[in-house]
Short mmCIF file of C-alpha atoms and ligand atoms in Angstrom, two decimals:
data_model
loop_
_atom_site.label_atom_id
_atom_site.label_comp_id
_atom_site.label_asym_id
_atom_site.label_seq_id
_atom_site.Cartn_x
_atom_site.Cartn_y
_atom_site.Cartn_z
CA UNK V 1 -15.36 6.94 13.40
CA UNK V 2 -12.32 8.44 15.35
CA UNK V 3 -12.38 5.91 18.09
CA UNK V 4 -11.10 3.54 15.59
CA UNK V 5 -6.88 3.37 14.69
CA UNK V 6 -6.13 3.14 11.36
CA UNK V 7 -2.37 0.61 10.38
CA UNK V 8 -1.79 1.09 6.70
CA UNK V 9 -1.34 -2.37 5.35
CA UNK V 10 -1.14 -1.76 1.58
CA UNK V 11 0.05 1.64 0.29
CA UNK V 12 -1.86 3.59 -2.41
CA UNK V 13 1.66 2.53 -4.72
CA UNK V 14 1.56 -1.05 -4.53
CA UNK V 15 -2.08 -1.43 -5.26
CA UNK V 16 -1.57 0.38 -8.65
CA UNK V 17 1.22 -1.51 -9.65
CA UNK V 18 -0.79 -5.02 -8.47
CA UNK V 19 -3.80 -4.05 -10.30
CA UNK V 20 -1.55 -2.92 -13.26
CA UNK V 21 -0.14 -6.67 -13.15
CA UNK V 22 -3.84 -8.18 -12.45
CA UNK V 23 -5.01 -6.15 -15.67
CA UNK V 24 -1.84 -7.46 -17.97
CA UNK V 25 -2.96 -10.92 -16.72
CA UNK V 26 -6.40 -10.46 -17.76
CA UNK V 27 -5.27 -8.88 -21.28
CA UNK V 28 -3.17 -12.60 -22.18
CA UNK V 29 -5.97 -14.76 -20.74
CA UNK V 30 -8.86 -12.79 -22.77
CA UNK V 31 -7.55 -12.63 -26.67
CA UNK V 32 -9.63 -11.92 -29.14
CA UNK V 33 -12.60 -9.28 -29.70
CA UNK V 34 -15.31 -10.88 -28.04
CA UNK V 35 -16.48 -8.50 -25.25
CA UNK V 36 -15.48 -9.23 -22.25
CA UNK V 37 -18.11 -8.10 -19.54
CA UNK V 38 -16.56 -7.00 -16.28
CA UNK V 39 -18.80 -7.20 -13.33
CA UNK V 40 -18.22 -4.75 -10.85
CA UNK V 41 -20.09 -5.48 -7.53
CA UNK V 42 -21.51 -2.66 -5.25
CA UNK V 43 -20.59 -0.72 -3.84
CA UNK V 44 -16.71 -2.24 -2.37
CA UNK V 45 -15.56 -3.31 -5.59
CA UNK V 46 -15.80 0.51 -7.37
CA UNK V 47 -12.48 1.82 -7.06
CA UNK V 48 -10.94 -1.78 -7.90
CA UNK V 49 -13.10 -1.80 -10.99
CA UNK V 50 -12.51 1.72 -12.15
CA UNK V 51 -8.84 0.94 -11.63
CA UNK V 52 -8.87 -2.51 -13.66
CA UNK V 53 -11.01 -1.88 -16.20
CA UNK V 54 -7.93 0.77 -17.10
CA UNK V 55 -5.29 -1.58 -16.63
CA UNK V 56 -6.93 -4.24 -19.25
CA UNK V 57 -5.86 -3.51 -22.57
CA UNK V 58 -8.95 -4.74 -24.61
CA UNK V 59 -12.66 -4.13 -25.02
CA UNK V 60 -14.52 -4.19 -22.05
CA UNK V 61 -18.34 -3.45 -21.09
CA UNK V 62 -18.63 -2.47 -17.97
CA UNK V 63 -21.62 -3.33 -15.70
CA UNK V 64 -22.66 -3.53 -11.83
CA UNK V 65 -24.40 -5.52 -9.66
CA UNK V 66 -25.59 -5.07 -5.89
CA UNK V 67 -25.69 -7.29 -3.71
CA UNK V 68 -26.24 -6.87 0.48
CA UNK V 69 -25.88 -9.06 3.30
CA UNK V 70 -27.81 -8.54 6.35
CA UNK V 71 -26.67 -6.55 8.74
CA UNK V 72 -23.69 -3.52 9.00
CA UNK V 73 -21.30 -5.00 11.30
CA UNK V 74 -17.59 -6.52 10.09
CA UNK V 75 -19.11 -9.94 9.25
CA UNK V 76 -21.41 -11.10 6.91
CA UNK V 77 -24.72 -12.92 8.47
CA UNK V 78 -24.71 -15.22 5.60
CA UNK V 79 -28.09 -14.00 4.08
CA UNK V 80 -27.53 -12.46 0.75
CA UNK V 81 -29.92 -10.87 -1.51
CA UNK V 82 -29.73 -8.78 -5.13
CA UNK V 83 -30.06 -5.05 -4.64
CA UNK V 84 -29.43 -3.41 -8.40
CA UNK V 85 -29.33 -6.04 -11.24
CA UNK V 86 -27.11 -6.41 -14.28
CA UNK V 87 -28.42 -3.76 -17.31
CA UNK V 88 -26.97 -6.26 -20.29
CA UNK V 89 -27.63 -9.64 -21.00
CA UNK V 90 -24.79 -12.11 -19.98
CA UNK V 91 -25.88 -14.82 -22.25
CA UNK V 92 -23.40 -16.12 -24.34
CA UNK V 93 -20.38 -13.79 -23.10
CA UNK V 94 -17.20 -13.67 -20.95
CA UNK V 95 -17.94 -12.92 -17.31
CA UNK V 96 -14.76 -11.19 -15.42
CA UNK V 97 -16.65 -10.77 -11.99
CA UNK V 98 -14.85 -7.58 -9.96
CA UNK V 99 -14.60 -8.10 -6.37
CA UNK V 100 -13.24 -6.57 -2.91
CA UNK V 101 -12.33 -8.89 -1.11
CA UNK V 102 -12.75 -12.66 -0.50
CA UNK V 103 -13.49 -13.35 2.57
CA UNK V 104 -16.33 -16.16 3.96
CA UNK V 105 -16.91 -16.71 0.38
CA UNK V 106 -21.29 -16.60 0.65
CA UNK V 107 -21.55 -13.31 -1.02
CA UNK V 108 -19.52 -14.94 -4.32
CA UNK V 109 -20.57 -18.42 -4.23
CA UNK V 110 -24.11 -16.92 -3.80
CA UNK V 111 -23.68 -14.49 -6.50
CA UNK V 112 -22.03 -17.01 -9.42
CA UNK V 113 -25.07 -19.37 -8.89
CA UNK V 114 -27.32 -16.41 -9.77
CA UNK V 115 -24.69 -15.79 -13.06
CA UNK V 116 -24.25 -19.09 -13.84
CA UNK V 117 -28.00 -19.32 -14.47
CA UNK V 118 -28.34 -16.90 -16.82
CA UNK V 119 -25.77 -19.08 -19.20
CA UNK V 120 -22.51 -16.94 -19.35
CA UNK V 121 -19.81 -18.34 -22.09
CA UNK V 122 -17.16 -18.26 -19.06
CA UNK V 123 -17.06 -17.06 -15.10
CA UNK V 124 -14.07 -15.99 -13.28
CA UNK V 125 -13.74 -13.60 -10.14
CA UNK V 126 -11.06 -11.04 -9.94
CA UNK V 127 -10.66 -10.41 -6.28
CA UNK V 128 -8.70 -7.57 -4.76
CA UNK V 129 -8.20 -9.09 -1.63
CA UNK V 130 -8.15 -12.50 -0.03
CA UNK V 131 -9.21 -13.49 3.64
CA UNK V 132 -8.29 -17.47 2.79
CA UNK V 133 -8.21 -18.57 6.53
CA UNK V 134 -12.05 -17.17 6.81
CA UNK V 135 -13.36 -19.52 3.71
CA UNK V 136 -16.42 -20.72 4.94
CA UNK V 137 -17.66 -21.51 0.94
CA UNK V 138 -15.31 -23.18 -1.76
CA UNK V 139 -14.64 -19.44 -4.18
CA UNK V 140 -11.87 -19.44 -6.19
CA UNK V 141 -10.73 -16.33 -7.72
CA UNK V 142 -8.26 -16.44 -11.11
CA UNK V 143 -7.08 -12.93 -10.30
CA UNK V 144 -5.89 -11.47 -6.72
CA UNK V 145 -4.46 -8.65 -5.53
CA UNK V 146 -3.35 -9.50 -2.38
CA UNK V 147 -4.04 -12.47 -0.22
CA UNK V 148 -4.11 -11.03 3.86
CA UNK V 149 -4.44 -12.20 7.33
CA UNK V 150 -7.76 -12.36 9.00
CA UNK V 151 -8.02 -8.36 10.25
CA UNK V 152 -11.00 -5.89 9.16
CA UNK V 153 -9.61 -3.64 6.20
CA UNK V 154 -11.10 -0.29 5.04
CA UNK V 155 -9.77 1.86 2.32
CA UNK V 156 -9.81 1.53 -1.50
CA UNK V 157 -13.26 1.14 -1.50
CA UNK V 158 -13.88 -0.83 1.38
CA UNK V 159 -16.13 0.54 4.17
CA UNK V 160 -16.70 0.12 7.89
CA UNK V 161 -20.38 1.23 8.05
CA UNK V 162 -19.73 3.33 4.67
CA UNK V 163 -16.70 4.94 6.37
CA UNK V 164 -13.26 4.81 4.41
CA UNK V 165 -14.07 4.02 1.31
CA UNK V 166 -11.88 6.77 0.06
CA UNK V 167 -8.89 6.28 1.73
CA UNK V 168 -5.90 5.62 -1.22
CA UNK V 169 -4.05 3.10 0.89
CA UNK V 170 -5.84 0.01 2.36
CA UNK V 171 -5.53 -0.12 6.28
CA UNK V 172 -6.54 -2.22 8.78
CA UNK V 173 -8.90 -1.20 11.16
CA UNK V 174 -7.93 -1.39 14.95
CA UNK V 175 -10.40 -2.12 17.68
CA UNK V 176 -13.16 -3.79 15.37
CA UNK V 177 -13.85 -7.24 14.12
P1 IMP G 1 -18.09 -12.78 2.27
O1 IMP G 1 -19.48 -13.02 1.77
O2 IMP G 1 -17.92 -13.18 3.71
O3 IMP G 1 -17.00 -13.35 1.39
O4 IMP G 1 -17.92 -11.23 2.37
C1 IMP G 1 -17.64 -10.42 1.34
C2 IMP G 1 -18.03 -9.02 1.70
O5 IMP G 1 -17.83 -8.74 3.09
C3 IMP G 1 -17.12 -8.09 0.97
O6 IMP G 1 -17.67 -7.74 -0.27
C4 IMP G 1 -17.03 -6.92 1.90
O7 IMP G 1 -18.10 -6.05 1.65
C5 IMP G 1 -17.23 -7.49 3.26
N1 IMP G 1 -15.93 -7.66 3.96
C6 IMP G 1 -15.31 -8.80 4.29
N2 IMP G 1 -14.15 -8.57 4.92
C7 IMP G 1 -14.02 -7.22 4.97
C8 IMP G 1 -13.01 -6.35 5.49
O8 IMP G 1 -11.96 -6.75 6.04
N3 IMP G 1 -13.25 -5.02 5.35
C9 IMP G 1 -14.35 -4.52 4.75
N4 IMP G 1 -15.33 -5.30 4.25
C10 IMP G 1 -15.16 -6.64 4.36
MG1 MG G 2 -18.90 -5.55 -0.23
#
């Protein structure tokens, strides 16, 4: 991992005050005391989640799902499969799906057809990041952090081959991708 450069990008400061902002939006656009169910989705999505979930000022239940693509390199091969499943029932309830990053879209649009099956009440993604120019599937997500250019980030829970997750600040990776 050292022959890599690391450029911080987004400093451990302004994600907390984004995701502070993300989780005031979520608070309006939920009212009420129906659970809302937030999603968080293995393992990239952990520290986002852990941080949101705080930010949103209502009840939430919080859940996981895994999901891998093929292959460890700094794109997705476009095969997706379910790793861990949901523990609740989604039937009936508010779905806040909690997300990385955006970035071809397969892993998301692949993942809400497996949701939407099981009947939710409502769907929406809440994506840390956004790779828009990389869209290769039509994902929308209600809530982002931060929409970025098309470089390989690590940091605040994303990984390069599990590396980096724990960095505070997200950086982008030189000399990958
Ligand atoms: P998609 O299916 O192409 O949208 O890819 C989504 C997944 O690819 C994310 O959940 C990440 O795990 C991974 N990914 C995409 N771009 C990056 C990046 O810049 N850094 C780290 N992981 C990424
Ligand atoms: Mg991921």
């Amino acid at each position: 991992m050292s022959e890599h450069r690391l450029r911080t990008l987004i400093t451990a400061e302004r994600i907390q005050e984004r995701v502070l902002q993300l989780g005031e939006d979520i608070t309006r656009d939920y009212p009420g005391e129906r659970p809302l169910y937030m999603i968080g989705i293995l393992k990239g999505a952990v520290i986002f989640h852990a941080d949101l979930a705080r930010a949103v000022r209502r009840t939430v239940r919080l859940e996981f799902i895994g999901i891998s693509s093929y292959g460890k390199g700094t794109t997705s091969s476009g095969e997706v499969k379910l790793t861990k499943d949901l523990d609740a029932s989604i039937e009936g309830a508010d779905v806040l799906v909690v997300e990385d990053i955006v970035d071809s879209g397969v892993t998301l649009s692949y993942l809400l057809g497996v949701l939407e099956q099981r009947k939710p009440r409502s769907i929406r993604i809440a994506a840390l990041l956004d790779k828009p120019e990389r869209r290769m599937r039509p994902v929308l997500a209600s809530y982002v952090g931060f929409s970025i250019a098309d470089e390989f980030v690590v940091g605040y829970g994303l990984d390069y081959a599990e590396d980096y997750r724990n960095l505070r600040d997200i950086c982008v990776l030189e000399g990958v991708g």
